[in-house]
Amino acid sequence: LIIPDPQLLKMKVTALATLALLSSAAAFAPAAVPRVPTALSATATETKAFTKLPASVKPGVVTGQALVDLLDAAKEQGYAIPGVNVVGSNSINACMEAAMKYGGPIMVTFSKGGGQFIAGKALSNDADEASIAGTIAAAKHVREVAALYGVPVVLHTDHCQKAWLPWIDGLLAASEEHFAQTGEPLFSSHMLDLSEEPLEENIAICKEYLEKFAKVGILLEFELGVTG
């Protein structure tokens, strides 16, 4: 009669229990799935998909007739230009880096609140001074570095309702100053959203601003109806 060592027996039981636990856990573990390249990952390895740009469109900020040529080319060739609302140099640079890697052009878009955030939320904005200063500062940042990324950049501002028109007035003044020095505006285009106003008043105000914008080569986008 062989009596096993109690300590050895305990070790064997523990080992068997552990194996059983691991086996049961493995039974419920998901099977390994072979990694299949997605369309996104496959595209990232392909040649950059730069569009065929008009001769007037160069790396850097695009304004005036060159912007008209770019928009016409996009319509004719059937592609969209991404417009990204930015809130600082980090998001601005990310937009231009993406355009550089995957194909330009890109539209860097500022909102009134985004401009205020860029200037600093601690500043007073009672007369839109922070929104104006922040948006202008960001536009100047783009103008300093856009050409280095080698892509065309459209400097645009997003929805501006009637109460926010002083913000646009401040940006227009900066573009007029820039135009006097360089022959082109600081910004490429602005959007007025007066869709909450009566249609006649909406069009009348947009006409007034269009006449001002045209003098320095700024394009106008405007909303006619309520969108949401």
PDB file of C-alpha atoms in Angstrom:
ATOM      1  CA  LEU A   1       0.000   0.000   0.000  1.00  0.00           C
ATOM      2  CA  ILE A   2       1.467   3.321  -1.129  1.00  0.00           C
ATOM      3  CA  ILE A   3       0.320   6.374   0.796  1.00  0.00           C
ATOM      4  CA  PRO A   4       0.991   9.558  -1.201  1.00  0.00           C
ATOM      5  CA  ASP A   5       2.639  12.541   0.387  1.00  0.00           C
ATOM      6  CA  PRO A   6      -0.227  14.874   1.467  1.00  0.00           C
ATOM      7  CA  GLN A   7       1.745  17.973   0.388  1.00  0.00           C
ATOM      8  CA  LEU A   8       2.458  16.494  -3.048  1.00  0.00           C
ATOM      9  CA  LEU A   9      -1.194  15.509  -3.441  1.00  0.00           C
ATOM     10  CA  LYS A  10      -2.290  19.037  -2.587  1.00  0.00           C
ATOM     11  CA  MET A  11       0.066  20.475  -5.240  1.00  0.00           C
ATOM     12  CA  LYS A  12      -1.304  18.092  -7.898  1.00  0.00           C
ATOM     13  CA  VAL A  13      -4.917  19.003  -7.082  1.00  0.00           C
ATOM     14  CA  THR A  14      -4.104  22.707  -7.245  1.00  0.00           C
ATOM     15  CA  ALA A  15      -2.378  22.272 -10.615  1.00  0.00           C
ATOM     16  CA  LEU A  16      -5.332  20.332 -12.032  1.00  0.00           C
ATOM     17  CA  ALA A  17      -7.759  22.971 -10.808  1.00  0.00           C
ATOM     18  CA  THR A  18      -5.707  25.708 -12.421  1.00  0.00           C
ATOM     19  CA  LEU A  19      -5.594  23.856 -15.744  1.00  0.00           C
ATOM     20  CA  ALA A  20      -9.333  23.323 -15.625  1.00  0.00           C
ATOM     21  CA  LEU A  21      -9.911  27.019 -14.959  1.00  0.00           C
ATOM     22  CA  LEU A  22      -7.660  28.051 -17.826  1.00  0.00           C
ATOM     23  CA  SER A  23      -9.368  25.592 -20.163  1.00  0.00           C
ATOM     24  CA  SER A  24     -12.826  26.909 -19.321  1.00  0.00           C
ATOM     25  CA  ALA A  25     -11.667  30.506 -19.786  1.00  0.00           C
ATOM     26  CA  ALA A  26     -10.180  29.647 -23.155  1.00  0.00           C
ATOM     27  CA  ALA A  27     -13.492  28.167 -24.223  1.00  0.00           C
ATOM     28  CA  PHE A  28     -15.184  31.538 -23.772  1.00  0.00           C
ATOM     29  CA  ALA A  29     -12.360  33.618 -25.273  1.00  0.00           C
ATOM     30  CA  PRO A  30     -13.041  35.008 -28.783  1.00  0.00           C
ATOM     31  CA  ALA A  31     -11.248  33.269 -31.568  1.00  0.00           C
ATOM     32  CA  ALA A  32      -8.382  35.133 -33.190  1.00  0.00           C
ATOM     33  CA  VAL A  33      -9.600  36.945 -36.287  1.00  0.00           C
ATOM     34  CA  PRO A  34      -7.112  37.587 -39.086  1.00  0.00           C
ATOM     35  CA  ARG A  35      -6.507  41.340 -39.551  1.00  0.00           C
ATOM     36  CA  VAL A  36      -7.965  42.465 -42.845  1.00  0.00           C
ATOM     37  CA  PRO A  37      -6.777  45.814 -44.204  1.00  0.00           C
ATOM     38  CA  THR A  38      -9.610  48.351 -44.253  1.00  0.00           C
ATOM     39  CA  ALA A  39     -10.264  50.767 -47.063  1.00  0.00           C
ATOM     40  CA  LEU A  40      -8.958  53.558 -44.849  1.00  0.00           C
ATOM     41  CA  SER A  41      -5.683  51.815 -44.027  1.00  0.00           C
ATOM     42  CA  ALA A  42      -5.235  50.794 -47.640  1.00  0.00           C
ATOM     43  CA  THR A  43      -5.826  54.330 -48.836  1.00  0.00           C
ATOM     44  CA  ALA A  44      -3.252  55.671 -46.407  1.00  0.00           C
ATOM     45  CA  THR A  45      -0.546  53.692 -48.173  1.00  0.00           C
ATOM     46  CA  GLU A  46      -1.537  54.793 -51.633  1.00  0.00           C
ATOM     47  CA  THR A  47      -0.232  57.751 -53.585  1.00  0.00           C
ATOM     48  CA  LYS A  48      -1.426  61.133 -52.334  1.00  0.00           C
ATOM     49  CA  ALA A  49      -4.684  62.029 -54.014  1.00  0.00           C
ATOM     50  CA  PHE A  50      -3.922  65.648 -54.836  1.00  0.00           C
ATOM     51  CA  THR A  51      -6.532  67.132 -57.101  1.00  0.00           C
ATOM     52  CA  LYS A  52      -5.712  68.867 -60.345  1.00  0.00           C
ATOM     53  CA  LEU A  53      -5.667  72.510 -59.318  1.00  0.00           C
ATOM     54  CA  PRO A  54      -6.022  75.580 -61.524  1.00  0.00           C
ATOM     55  CA  ALA A  55      -2.801  77.407 -62.357  1.00  0.00           C
ATOM     56  CA  SER A  56      -3.913  80.388 -60.282  1.00  0.00           C
ATOM     57  CA  VAL A  57      -4.137  78.313 -57.093  1.00  0.00           C
ATOM     58  CA  LYS A  58      -0.847  78.148 -55.214  1.00  0.00           C
ATOM     59  CA  PRO A  59       0.218  76.799 -51.811  1.00  0.00           C
ATOM     60  CA  GLY A  60      -0.770  79.230 -49.079  1.00  0.00           C
ATOM     61  CA  VAL A  61      -3.931  81.240 -48.472  1.00  0.00           C
ATOM     62  CA  VAL A  62      -6.204  81.439 -51.527  1.00  0.00           C
ATOM     63  CA  THR A  63      -8.272  84.583 -52.146  1.00  0.00           C
ATOM     64  CA  GLY A  64     -10.009  86.545 -54.881  1.00  0.00           C
ATOM     65  CA  GLN A  65     -10.043  85.160 -58.410  1.00  0.00           C
ATOM     66  CA  ALA A  66      -7.867  82.208 -57.408  1.00  0.00           C
ATOM     67  CA  LEU A  67     -10.559  81.154 -54.912  1.00  0.00           C
ATOM     68  CA  VAL A  68     -13.234  81.476 -57.595  1.00  0.00           C
ATOM     69  CA  ASP A  69     -11.087  79.292 -59.863  1.00  0.00           C
ATOM     70  CA  LEU A  70     -10.664  76.732 -57.082  1.00  0.00           C
ATOM     71  CA  LEU A  71     -14.389  76.513 -56.354  1.00  0.00           C
ATOM     72  CA  ASP A  72     -15.176  76.231 -60.067  1.00  0.00           C
ATOM     73  CA  ALA A  73     -12.604  73.435 -60.442  1.00  0.00           C
ATOM     74  CA  ALA A  74     -14.048  71.568 -57.453  1.00  0.00           C
ATOM     75  CA  LYS A  75     -17.512  71.746 -59.007  1.00  0.00           C
ATOM     76  CA  GLU A  76     -16.300  70.636 -62.413  1.00  0.00           C
ATOM     77  CA  GLN A  77     -14.187  67.774 -61.054  1.00  0.00           C
ATOM     78  CA  GLY A  78     -16.803  66.702 -58.525  1.00  0.00           C
ATOM     79  CA  TYR A  79     -14.913  66.951 -55.246  1.00  0.00           C
ATOM     80  CA  ALA A  80     -15.590  68.701 -51.946  1.00  0.00           C
ATOM     81  CA  ILE A  81     -13.222  70.889 -49.967  1.00  0.00           C
ATOM     82  CA  PRO A  82     -13.276  69.973 -46.258  1.00  0.00           C
ATOM     83  CA  GLY A  83     -14.130  72.888 -43.984  1.00  0.00           C
ATOM     84  CA  VAL A  84     -13.019  72.413 -40.378  1.00  0.00           C
ATOM     85  CA  ASN A  85     -13.893  74.692 -37.472  1.00  0.00           C
ATOM     86  CA  VAL A  86     -10.732  75.339 -35.484  1.00  0.00           C
ATOM     87  CA  VAL A  87     -10.087  76.629 -31.959  1.00  0.00           C
ATOM     88  CA  GLY A  88      -6.308  77.026 -31.821  1.00  0.00           C
ATOM     89  CA  SER A  89      -3.011  76.580 -33.618  1.00  0.00           C
ATOM     90  CA  ASN A  90      -3.032  72.859 -32.822  1.00  0.00           C
ATOM     91  CA  SER A  91      -6.269  72.207 -34.711  1.00  0.00           C
ATOM     92  CA  ILE A  92      -5.226  74.628 -37.460  1.00  0.00           C
ATOM     93  CA  ASN A  93      -1.958  72.759 -37.966  1.00  0.00           C
ATOM     94  CA  ALA A  94      -3.749  69.401 -37.858  1.00  0.00           C
ATOM     95  CA  CYS A  95      -5.977  70.491 -40.755  1.00  0.00           C
ATOM     96  CA  MET A  96      -3.044  71.591 -42.872  1.00  0.00           C
ATOM     97  CA  GLU A  97      -1.053  68.475 -41.998  1.00  0.00           C
ATOM     98  CA  ALA A  98      -3.971  66.279 -43.092  1.00  0.00           C
ATOM     99  CA  ALA A  99      -4.215  68.212 -46.364  1.00  0.00           C
ATOM    100  CA  MET A 100      -0.476  67.805 -46.875  1.00  0.00           C
ATOM    101  CA  LYS A 101      -0.590  64.039 -46.256  1.00  0.00           C
ATOM    102  CA  TYR A 102      -3.770  63.094 -48.084  1.00  0.00           C
ATOM    103  CA  GLY A 103      -4.276  65.802 -50.679  1.00  0.00           C
ATOM    104  CA  GLY A 104      -5.261  69.483 -50.583  1.00  0.00           C
ATOM    105  CA  PRO A 105      -6.904  71.910 -50.536  1.00  0.00           C
ATOM    106  CA  ILE A 106      -8.367  72.600 -47.077  1.00  0.00           C
ATOM    107  CA  MET A 107     -10.736  75.197 -45.638  1.00  0.00           C
ATOM    108  CA  VAL A 108      -9.789  76.502 -42.176  1.00  0.00           C
ATOM    109  CA  THR A 109     -12.965  77.903 -40.642  1.00  0.00           C
ATOM    110  CA  PHE A 110     -13.398  80.195 -37.649  1.00  0.00           C
ATOM    111  CA  SER A 111     -16.481  80.755 -35.531  1.00  0.00           C
ATOM    112  CA  LYS A 112     -17.088  83.767 -33.319  1.00  0.00           C
ATOM    113  CA  GLY A 113     -16.765  81.576 -30.226  1.00  0.00           C
ATOM    114  CA  GLY A 114     -13.672  79.899 -31.623  1.00  0.00           C
ATOM    115  CA  GLY A 115     -12.036  83.262 -32.124  1.00  0.00           C
ATOM    116  CA  GLN A 116     -12.807  84.206 -28.542  1.00  0.00           C
ATOM    117  CA  PHE A 117     -11.329  80.925 -27.319  1.00  0.00           C
ATOM    118  CA  ILE A 118      -8.144  81.520 -29.310  1.00  0.00           C
ATOM    119  CA  ALA A 119      -7.722  84.959 -27.722  1.00  0.00           C
ATOM    120  CA  GLY A 120      -8.423  83.595 -24.241  1.00  0.00           C
ATOM    121  CA  LYS A 121     -11.662  83.097 -22.335  1.00  0.00           C
ATOM    122  CA  ALA A 122     -10.450  85.370 -19.535  1.00  0.00           C
ATOM    123  CA  LEU A 123     -10.686  88.411 -21.822  1.00  0.00           C
ATOM    124  CA  SER A 124     -13.703  90.670 -22.054  1.00  0.00           C
ATOM    125  CA  ASN A 125     -15.776  90.133 -25.179  1.00  0.00           C
ATOM    126  CA  ASP A 126     -18.481  92.722 -24.573  1.00  0.00           C
ATOM    127  CA  ALA A 127     -17.795  94.412 -27.903  1.00  0.00           C
ATOM    128  CA  ASP A 128     -16.549  91.231 -29.633  1.00  0.00           C
ATOM    129  CA  GLU A 129     -12.981  92.452 -29.161  1.00  0.00           C
ATOM    130  CA  ALA A 130     -11.698  89.018 -28.075  1.00  0.00           C
ATOM    131  CA  SER A 131     -13.491  87.242 -30.926  1.00  0.00           C
ATOM    132  CA  ILE A 132     -12.078  89.738 -33.414  1.00  0.00           C
ATOM    133  CA  ALA A 133      -8.526  89.642 -32.044  1.00  0.00           C
ATOM    134  CA  GLY A 134      -8.434  85.850 -31.748  1.00  0.00           C
ATOM    135  CA  THR A 135      -9.737  85.269 -35.261  1.00  0.00           C
ATOM    136  CA  ILE A 136      -7.281  87.771 -36.745  1.00  0.00           C
ATOM    137  CA  ALA A 137      -4.379  86.246 -34.807  1.00  0.00           C
ATOM    138  CA  ALA A 138      -5.294  82.763 -36.064  1.00  0.00           C
ATOM    139  CA  ALA A 139      -5.573  84.001 -39.648  1.00  0.00           C
ATOM    140  CA  LYS A 140      -2.116  85.543 -39.423  1.00  0.00           C
ATOM    141  CA  HIS A 141      -0.779  82.249 -38.059  1.00  0.00           C
ATOM    142  CA  VAL A 142      -2.171  80.439 -41.103  1.00  0.00           C
ATOM    143  CA  ARG A 143      -0.643  82.987 -43.439  1.00  0.00           C
ATOM    144  CA  GLU A 144       2.782  82.478 -41.855  1.00  0.00           C
ATOM    145  CA  VAL A 145       2.870  78.697 -42.168  1.00  0.00           C
ATOM    146  CA  ALA A 146       0.369  77.592 -44.853  1.00  0.00           C
ATOM    147  CA  ALA A 147       2.857  77.710 -47.727  1.00  0.00           C
ATOM    148  CA  LEU A 148       5.256  75.531 -45.725  1.00  0.00           C
ATOM    149  CA  TYR A 149       2.657  72.764 -45.776  1.00  0.00           C
ATOM    150  CA  GLY A 150       2.497  73.065 -49.563  1.00  0.00           C
ATOM    151  CA  VAL A 151      -1.310  73.160 -49.772  1.00  0.00           C
ATOM    152  CA  PRO A 152      -3.908  75.785 -50.712  1.00  0.00           C
ATOM    153  CA  VAL A 153      -5.838  77.042 -47.679  1.00  0.00           C
ATOM    154  CA  VAL A 154      -9.138  78.907 -47.674  1.00  0.00           C
ATOM    155  CA  LEU A 155      -9.561  81.196 -44.641  1.00  0.00           C
ATOM    156  CA  HIS A 156     -13.296  81.241 -43.954  1.00  0.00           C
ATOM    157  CA  THR A 157     -15.593  82.304 -41.107  1.00  0.00           C
ATOM    158  CA  ASP A 158     -18.689  80.319 -40.166  1.00  0.00           C
ATOM    159  CA  HIS A 159     -22.300  81.303 -39.417  1.00  0.00           C
ATOM    160  CA  CYS A 160     -22.625  84.947 -38.368  1.00  0.00           C
ATOM    161  CA  GLN A 161     -26.060  86.050 -37.257  1.00  0.00           C
ATOM    162  CA  LYS A 162     -27.278  89.634 -37.257  1.00  0.00           C
ATOM    163  CA  ALA A 163     -26.270  90.360 -33.661  1.00  0.00           C
ATOM    164  CA  TRP A 164     -22.710  89.235 -34.447  1.00  0.00           C
ATOM    165  CA  LEU A 165     -22.099  91.509 -37.430  1.00  0.00           C
ATOM    166  CA  PRO A 166     -19.665  93.689 -35.408  1.00  0.00           C
ATOM    167  CA  TRP A 167     -17.379  90.627 -35.395  1.00  0.00           C
ATOM    168  CA  ILE A 168     -17.405  90.577 -39.194  1.00  0.00           C
ATOM    169  CA  ASP A 169     -16.905  94.343 -39.274  1.00  0.00           C
ATOM    170  CA  GLY A 170     -13.710  93.925 -37.245  1.00  0.00           C
ATOM    171  CA  LEU A 171     -12.437  91.191 -39.549  1.00  0.00           C
ATOM    172  CA  LEU A 172     -13.288  93.241 -42.611  1.00  0.00           C
ATOM    173  CA  ALA A 173     -11.272  96.152 -41.230  1.00  0.00           C
ATOM    174  CA  ALA A 174      -8.291  93.810 -40.824  1.00  0.00           C
ATOM    175  CA  SER A 175      -8.715  92.573 -44.411  1.00  0.00           C
ATOM    176  CA  GLU A 176      -8.907  96.137 -45.701  1.00  0.00           C
ATOM    177  CA  GLU A 177      -5.654  96.955 -43.932  1.00  0.00           C
ATOM    178  CA  HIS A 178      -4.025  93.788 -45.259  1.00  0.00           C
ATOM    179  CA  PHE A 179      -5.294  94.571 -48.762  1.00  0.00           C
ATOM    180  CA  ALA A 180      -3.763  98.049 -48.636  1.00  0.00           C
ATOM    181  CA  GLN A 181      -0.396  96.492 -47.769  1.00  0.00           C
ATOM    182  CA  THR A 182      -0.380  93.359 -49.944  1.00  0.00           C
ATOM    183  CA  GLY A 183      -3.129  93.659 -52.565  1.00  0.00           C
ATOM    184  CA  GLU A 184      -5.213  90.818 -51.102  1.00  0.00           C
ATOM    185  CA  PRO A 185      -7.517  90.426 -48.083  1.00  0.00           C
ATOM    186  CA  LEU A 186      -6.526  88.744 -44.836  1.00  0.00           C
ATOM    187  CA  PHE A 187      -9.506  86.379 -45.087  1.00  0.00           C
ATOM    188  CA  SER A 188     -10.711  84.456 -48.131  1.00  0.00           C
ATOM    189  CA  SER A 189     -14.441  84.504 -47.414  1.00  0.00           C
ATOM    190  CA  HIS A 190     -17.121  85.072 -44.787  1.00  0.00           C
ATOM    191  CA  MET A 191     -20.526  83.546 -44.150  1.00  0.00           C
ATOM    192  CA  LEU A 192     -23.525  85.594 -43.053  1.00  0.00           C
ATOM    193  CA  ASP A 193     -26.427  83.629 -41.585  1.00  0.00           C
ATOM    194  CA  LEU A 194     -29.382  85.993 -41.344  1.00  0.00           C
ATOM    195  CA  SER A 195     -31.889  83.214 -41.920  1.00  0.00           C
ATOM    196  CA  GLU A 196     -33.851  84.226 -38.814  1.00  0.00           C
ATOM    197  CA  GLU A 197     -34.506  87.665 -40.321  1.00  0.00           C
ATOM    198  CA  PRO A 198     -37.161  88.475 -42.939  1.00  0.00           C
ATOM    199  CA  LEU A 199     -35.976  87.469 -46.392  1.00  0.00           C
ATOM    200  CA  GLU A 200     -35.967  91.041 -47.733  1.00  0.00           C
ATOM    201  CA  GLU A 201     -33.849  92.290 -44.820  1.00  0.00           C
ATOM    202  CA  ASN A 202     -31.548  89.264 -45.116  1.00  0.00           C
ATOM    203  CA  ILE A 203     -30.825  89.946 -48.785  1.00  0.00           C
ATOM    204  CA  ALA A 204     -30.472  93.700 -48.244  1.00  0.00           C
ATOM    205  CA  ILE A 205     -27.831  93.268 -45.520  1.00  0.00           C
ATOM    206  CA  CYS A 206     -25.974  90.618 -47.530  1.00  0.00           C
ATOM    207  CA  LYS A 207     -25.963  92.941 -50.551  1.00  0.00           C
ATOM    208  CA  GLU A 208     -24.462  95.699 -48.416  1.00  0.00           C
ATOM    209  CA  TYR A 209     -21.679  93.412 -47.188  1.00  0.00           C
ATOM    210  CA  LEU A 210     -21.098  91.922 -50.629  1.00  0.00           C
ATOM    211  CA  GLU A 211     -20.347  95.388 -51.974  1.00  0.00           C
ATOM    212  CA  LYS A 212     -17.817  95.937 -49.173  1.00  0.00           C
ATOM    213  CA  PHE A 213     -16.250  92.502 -49.628  1.00  0.00           C
ATOM    214  CA  ALA A 214     -15.943  92.888 -53.398  1.00  0.00           C
ATOM    215  CA  LYS A 215     -13.686  95.920 -52.994  1.00  0.00           C
ATOM    216  CA  VAL A 216     -10.983  93.770 -51.371  1.00  0.00           C
ATOM    217  CA  GLY A 217     -11.658  90.410 -53.056  1.00  0.00           C
ATOM    218  CA  ILE A 218     -13.532  88.595 -50.269  1.00  0.00           C
ATOM    219  CA  LEU A 219     -16.185  86.037 -51.241  1.00  0.00           C
ATOM    220  CA  LEU A 220     -19.552  85.921 -49.463  1.00  0.00           C
ATOM    221  CA  GLU A 221     -21.585  82.899 -48.420  1.00  0.00           C
ATOM    222  CA  PHE A 222     -25.049  83.551 -47.026  1.00  0.00           C
ATOM    223  CA  GLU A 223     -28.058  81.656 -45.696  1.00  0.00           C
ATOM    224  CA  LEU A 224     -31.504  82.420 -47.076  1.00  0.00           C
ATOM    225  CA  GLY A 225     -33.662  80.089 -44.994  1.00  0.00           C
ATOM    226  CA  VAL A 226     -33.777  78.582 -41.528  1.00  0.00           C
ATOM    227  CA  THR A 227     -31.609  75.467 -41.341  1.00  0.00           C
ATOM    228  CA  GLY A 228     -32.444  74.083 -37.908  1.00  0.00           C
TER     229      GLY A 228
END
